[in-house]
Structure formats: structure tokens, C-alpha cells
Coordinates of C-alpha atoms in Angstrom, one line a residue:
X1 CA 0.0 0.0 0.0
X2 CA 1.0 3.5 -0.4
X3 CA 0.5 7.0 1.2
X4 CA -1.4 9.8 -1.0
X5 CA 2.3 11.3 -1.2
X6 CA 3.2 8.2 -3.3
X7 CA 5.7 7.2 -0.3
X8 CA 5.0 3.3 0.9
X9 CA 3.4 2.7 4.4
X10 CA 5.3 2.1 7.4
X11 CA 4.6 -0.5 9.5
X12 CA 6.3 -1.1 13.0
X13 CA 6.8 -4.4 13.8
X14 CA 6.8 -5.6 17.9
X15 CA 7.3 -9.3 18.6
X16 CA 7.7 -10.7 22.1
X17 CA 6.5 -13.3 24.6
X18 CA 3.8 -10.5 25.9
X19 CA 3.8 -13.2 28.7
X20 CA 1.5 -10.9 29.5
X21 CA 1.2 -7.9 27.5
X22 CA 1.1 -4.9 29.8
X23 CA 0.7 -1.0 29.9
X24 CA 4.5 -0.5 29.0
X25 CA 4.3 -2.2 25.8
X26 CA 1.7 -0.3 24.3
X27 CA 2.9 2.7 25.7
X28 CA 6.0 2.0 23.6
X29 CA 4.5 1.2 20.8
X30 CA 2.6 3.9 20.2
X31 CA 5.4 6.4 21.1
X32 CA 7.1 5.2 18.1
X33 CA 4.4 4.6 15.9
X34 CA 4.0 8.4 16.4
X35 CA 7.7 9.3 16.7
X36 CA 8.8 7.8 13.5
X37 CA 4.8 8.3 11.7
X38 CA 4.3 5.1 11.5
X39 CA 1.1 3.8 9.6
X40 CA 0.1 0.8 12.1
X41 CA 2.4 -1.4 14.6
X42 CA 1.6 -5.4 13.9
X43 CA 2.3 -7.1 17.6
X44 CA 3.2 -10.6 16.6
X45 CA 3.3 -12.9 19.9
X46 CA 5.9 -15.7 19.9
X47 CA 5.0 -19.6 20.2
X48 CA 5.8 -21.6 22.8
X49 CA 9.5 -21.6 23.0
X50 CA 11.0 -24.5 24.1
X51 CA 13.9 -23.1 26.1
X52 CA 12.1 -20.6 28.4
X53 CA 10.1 -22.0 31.6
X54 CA 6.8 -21.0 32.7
X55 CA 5.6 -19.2 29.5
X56 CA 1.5 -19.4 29.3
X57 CA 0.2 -21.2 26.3
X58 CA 0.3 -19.2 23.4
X59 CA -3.3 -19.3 22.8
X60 CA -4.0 -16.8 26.2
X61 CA -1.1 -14.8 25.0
X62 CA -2.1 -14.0 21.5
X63 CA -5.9 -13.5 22.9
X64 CA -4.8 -10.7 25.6
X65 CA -2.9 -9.0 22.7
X66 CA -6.1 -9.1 20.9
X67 CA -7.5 -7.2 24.1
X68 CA -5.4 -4.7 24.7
X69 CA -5.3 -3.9 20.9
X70 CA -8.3 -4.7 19.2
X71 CA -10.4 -0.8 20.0
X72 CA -7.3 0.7 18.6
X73 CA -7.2 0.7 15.2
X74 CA -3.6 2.4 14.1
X75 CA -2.2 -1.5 16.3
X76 CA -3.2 -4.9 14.6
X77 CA -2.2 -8.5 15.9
X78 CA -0.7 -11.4 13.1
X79 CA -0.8 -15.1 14.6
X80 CA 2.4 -16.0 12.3
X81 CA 4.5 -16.7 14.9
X82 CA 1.6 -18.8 17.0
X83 CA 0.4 -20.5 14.5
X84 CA 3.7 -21.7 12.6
X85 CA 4.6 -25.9 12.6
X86 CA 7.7 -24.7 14.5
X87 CA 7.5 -23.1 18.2
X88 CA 10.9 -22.0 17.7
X89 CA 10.3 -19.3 14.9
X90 CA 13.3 -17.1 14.5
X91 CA 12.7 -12.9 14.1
X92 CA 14.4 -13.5 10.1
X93 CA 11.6 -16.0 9.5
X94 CA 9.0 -13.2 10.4
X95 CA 10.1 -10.3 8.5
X96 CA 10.7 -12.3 5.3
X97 CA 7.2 -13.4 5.7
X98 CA 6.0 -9.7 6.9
X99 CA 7.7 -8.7 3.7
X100 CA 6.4 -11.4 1.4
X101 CA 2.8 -10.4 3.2
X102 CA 3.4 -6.9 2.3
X103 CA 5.7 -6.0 -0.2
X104 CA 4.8 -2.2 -0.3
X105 CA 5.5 -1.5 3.0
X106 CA 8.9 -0.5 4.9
X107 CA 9.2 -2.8 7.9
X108 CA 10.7 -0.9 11.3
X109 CA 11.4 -3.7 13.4
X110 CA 10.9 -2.6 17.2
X111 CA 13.0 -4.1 20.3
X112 CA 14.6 -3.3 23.4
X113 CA 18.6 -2.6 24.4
X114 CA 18.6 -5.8 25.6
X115 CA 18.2 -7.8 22.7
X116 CA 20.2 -5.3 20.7
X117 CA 23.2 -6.7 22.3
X118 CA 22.4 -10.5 21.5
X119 CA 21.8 -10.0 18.1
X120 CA 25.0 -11.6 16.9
X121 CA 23.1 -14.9 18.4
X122 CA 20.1 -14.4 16.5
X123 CA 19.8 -16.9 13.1
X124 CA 21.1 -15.5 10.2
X125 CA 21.7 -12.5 12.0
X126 CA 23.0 -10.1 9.0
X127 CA 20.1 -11.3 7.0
X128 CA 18.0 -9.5 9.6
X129 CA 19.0 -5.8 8.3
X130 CA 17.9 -6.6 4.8
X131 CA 14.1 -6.7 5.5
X132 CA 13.6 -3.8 8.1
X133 CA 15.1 -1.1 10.1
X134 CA 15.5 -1.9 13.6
X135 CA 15.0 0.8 16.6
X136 CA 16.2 0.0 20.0
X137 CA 13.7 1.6 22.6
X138 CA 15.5 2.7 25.7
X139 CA 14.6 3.4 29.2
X140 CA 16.6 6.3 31.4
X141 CA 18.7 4.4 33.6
X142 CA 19.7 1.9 31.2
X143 CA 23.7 1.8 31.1
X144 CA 24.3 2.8 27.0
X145 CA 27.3 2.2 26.8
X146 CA 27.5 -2.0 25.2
X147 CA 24.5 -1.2 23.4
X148 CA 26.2 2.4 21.7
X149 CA 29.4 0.2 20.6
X150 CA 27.3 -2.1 19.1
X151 CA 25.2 -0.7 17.3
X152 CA 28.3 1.5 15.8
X153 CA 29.2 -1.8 14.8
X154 CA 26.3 -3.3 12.9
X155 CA 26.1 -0.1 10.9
X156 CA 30.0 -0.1 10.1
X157 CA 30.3 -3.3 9.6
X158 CA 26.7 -4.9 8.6
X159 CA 25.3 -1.7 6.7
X160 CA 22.2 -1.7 9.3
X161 CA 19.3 1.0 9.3
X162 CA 19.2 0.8 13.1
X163 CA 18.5 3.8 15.3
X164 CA 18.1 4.0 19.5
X165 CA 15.8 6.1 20.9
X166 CA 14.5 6.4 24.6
X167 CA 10.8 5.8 25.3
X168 CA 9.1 6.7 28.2
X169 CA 9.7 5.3 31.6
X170 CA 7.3 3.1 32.9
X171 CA 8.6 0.3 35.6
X172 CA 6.5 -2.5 34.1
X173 CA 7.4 -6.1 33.2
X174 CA 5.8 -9.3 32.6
X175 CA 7.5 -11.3 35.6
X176 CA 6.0 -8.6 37.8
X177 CA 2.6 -8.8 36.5
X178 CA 3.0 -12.1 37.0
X179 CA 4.3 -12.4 40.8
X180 CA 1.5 -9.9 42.0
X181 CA -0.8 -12.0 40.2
X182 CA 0.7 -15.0 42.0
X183 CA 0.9 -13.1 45.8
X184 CA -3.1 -12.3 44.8
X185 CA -2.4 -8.4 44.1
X186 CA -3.9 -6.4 42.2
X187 CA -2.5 -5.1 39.1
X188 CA -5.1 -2.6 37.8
X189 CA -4.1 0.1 35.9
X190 CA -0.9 -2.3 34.9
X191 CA -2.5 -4.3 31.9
X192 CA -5.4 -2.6 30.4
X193 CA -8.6 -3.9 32.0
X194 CA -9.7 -6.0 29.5
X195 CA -6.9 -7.9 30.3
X196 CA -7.1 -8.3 34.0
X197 CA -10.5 -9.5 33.2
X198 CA -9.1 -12.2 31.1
X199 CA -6.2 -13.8 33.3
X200 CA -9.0 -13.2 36.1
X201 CA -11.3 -15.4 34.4
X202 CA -9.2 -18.0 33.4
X203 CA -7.2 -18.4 36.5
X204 CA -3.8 -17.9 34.9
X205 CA -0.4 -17.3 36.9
X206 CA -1.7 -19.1 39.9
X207 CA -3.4 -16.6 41.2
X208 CA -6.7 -17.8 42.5
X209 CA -8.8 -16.4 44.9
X210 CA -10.9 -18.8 46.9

């Protein structure tokens, strides 16, 4: 698809566990989706991956995305990643598929510091940088230094489109949500509501209350 101007759409691209999805992730999301004018943000939820522990089936985690998403309509969810043969799908495998899906579009793949530095890990990690252009969100406090060098390097040395920018600081993770969930305490106002209703419902993260 294309913009009026002629230019193509931009669509972000944020992938992750969302084990679960919380206020902090959306609140990055659509900081860059205004920051860099992005047309939409697709959240693709991962599978169930074999090497982490206590990861909720993928089924609740792909539904509470639909939740906290569904009433906005700039953010849209894929299954790709959910519903692939392999748990294990790799971020190169979903780009050249988000690219395949849509050709007209430039592809800004979104991630943290953290995985910035562990790229050189990743599957066919140079392959990566052909398909999108990454951009590292960063929280104030987080040290700068490891991911600065290395992102010097990918763009010296790998020709990456990769930029860092700092997002807005909310202290929010998953394993938070999770352990207040567990210790029965409330996390309104953490998740949107929709999906406190949901792991409320369905009794996830051991939280029950008898």
C-alpha cells in the first residue's frame, strides 16, 4: 500500500513473549508509531518456546494482545509466529514473511537494548537488516554504553538502518505482573482492564482467589 504522497506505508513491527502484554508495551508502541509516523504497529506474539520456563500457552497470550489492541485501530495483531509448525520461529523468518505479506511496505522492526546486544546470536543475523530497520527503545537508567558500541558496529560493519531512541519510563514487566498476580495483588491500571479481566477469568499465573 502507499500513502497519497506516493511514499510506501510504514509498518512497526513488535514481537515478544507479551507473557502478559502490559501498559509498557503499548505505551512504547505507540510512542514510536508516532515518533517515526508510522502507519500501524503489527504485535506478533511468539510460540511456545522450548527453552524458556513457565511461559503461558500461546493461545491466552495472542488473545490478551487481541484485548489490549483490538479498539485501537492504528495497532493490529498477526498469529504467524503462533500458528507456525515450529515453536521455535526465528525474528528473520518473520520479516521475510511480513515482507512477502506486504511487499509495499517498509518494515521498522521494534526491540529493546537488551536484545540489541544478543543479536550476533540471532539466526542468520546479518540477514535480519535486509528486511527492516530496527529501533532499540531505551529506558533512562539503562547503562548505553554496550549497546552504543554495538550498534556503531552493525552499521559499520553490517550496513544496518538501526536507530536507539528512549521511550518513556514506565517500571513495568511481565514477571511482575505475573508475581502480583501470584501473591493475589492487584494489578489494575498495569494491563489494560480487559486484560485483567481475562487472566482473572481464566485463572492464569496461579493466582486464584478462593
Amino acid at each position: 500500500m502507499f500513502r497519497e504522497s506516493g511514499e510506501k506505508m510504514k509498518l512497526g513491527v513488535m514481537g515478544g513473549t507479551f507473557n502478559p502484554i502490559h501498559n509498557a508495551h503499548l505505551a512504547t508502541a505507540e510512542f514510536i508509531r508516532d515518533k517515526y509516523d508510522l502507519d500501524k504497529v503489527v504485535f506478533i506474539p511468539t510460540g511456545d518456546p522450548p527453552h524458556k520456563k513457565n511461559v503461558l500457552d500461546k493461545k491466552h497470550r495472542y488473545n490478551m494482545v487481541v484485548l489490549s489492541t483490538f479498539k485501537n485501530d492504528d495497532f493490529f495483531v498477526s498469529d504467524f509466529e503462533i500458528t507456525s509448525d515450529s515453536n521455535n520461529t526465528y525474528t528473520v523468518d518473520t520479516l521475510k514473511h511480513l515482507e512477502e505479506t506486504y511487499p509495499n511496505e517498509e518494515l521498522y522492526f521494534i526491540t529493546g537494548s537488551d536484545a540489541v546486544n544478543q543479536m550476533e546470536s540471532w539466526k542468520d543475523f546479518q540477514e535480519n537488516f535486509k528486511y527492516a530497520k530496527f529501533i532499540a527503545a531505551i529506558r533512562p537508567g539503562i547503562d548505553l554504553l554496550e549497546t552504543q558500541e554495538n550498534i556503531t558496529r552493525y552499521r559499520e560493519c553490517y550496513f544496518a538502518d538501526i536507530d536507539m531512541v528512549y521511550v518513556p519510563s514506565l517500571e513495568i514487566s511481565s514477571t511482575y505482573i505475573r508475581s502480583r498476580v501470584k501473591s493475589q495483588k492487584s494489578i489494575k491500571y498495569l494491563v489494560p482492564s480487559r486484560v485483567e479481566e481475562y487472566i482473572n477469568k481464566y485463572n492464569l499465573y496461579g493466582g486464584a482467589r478462593g
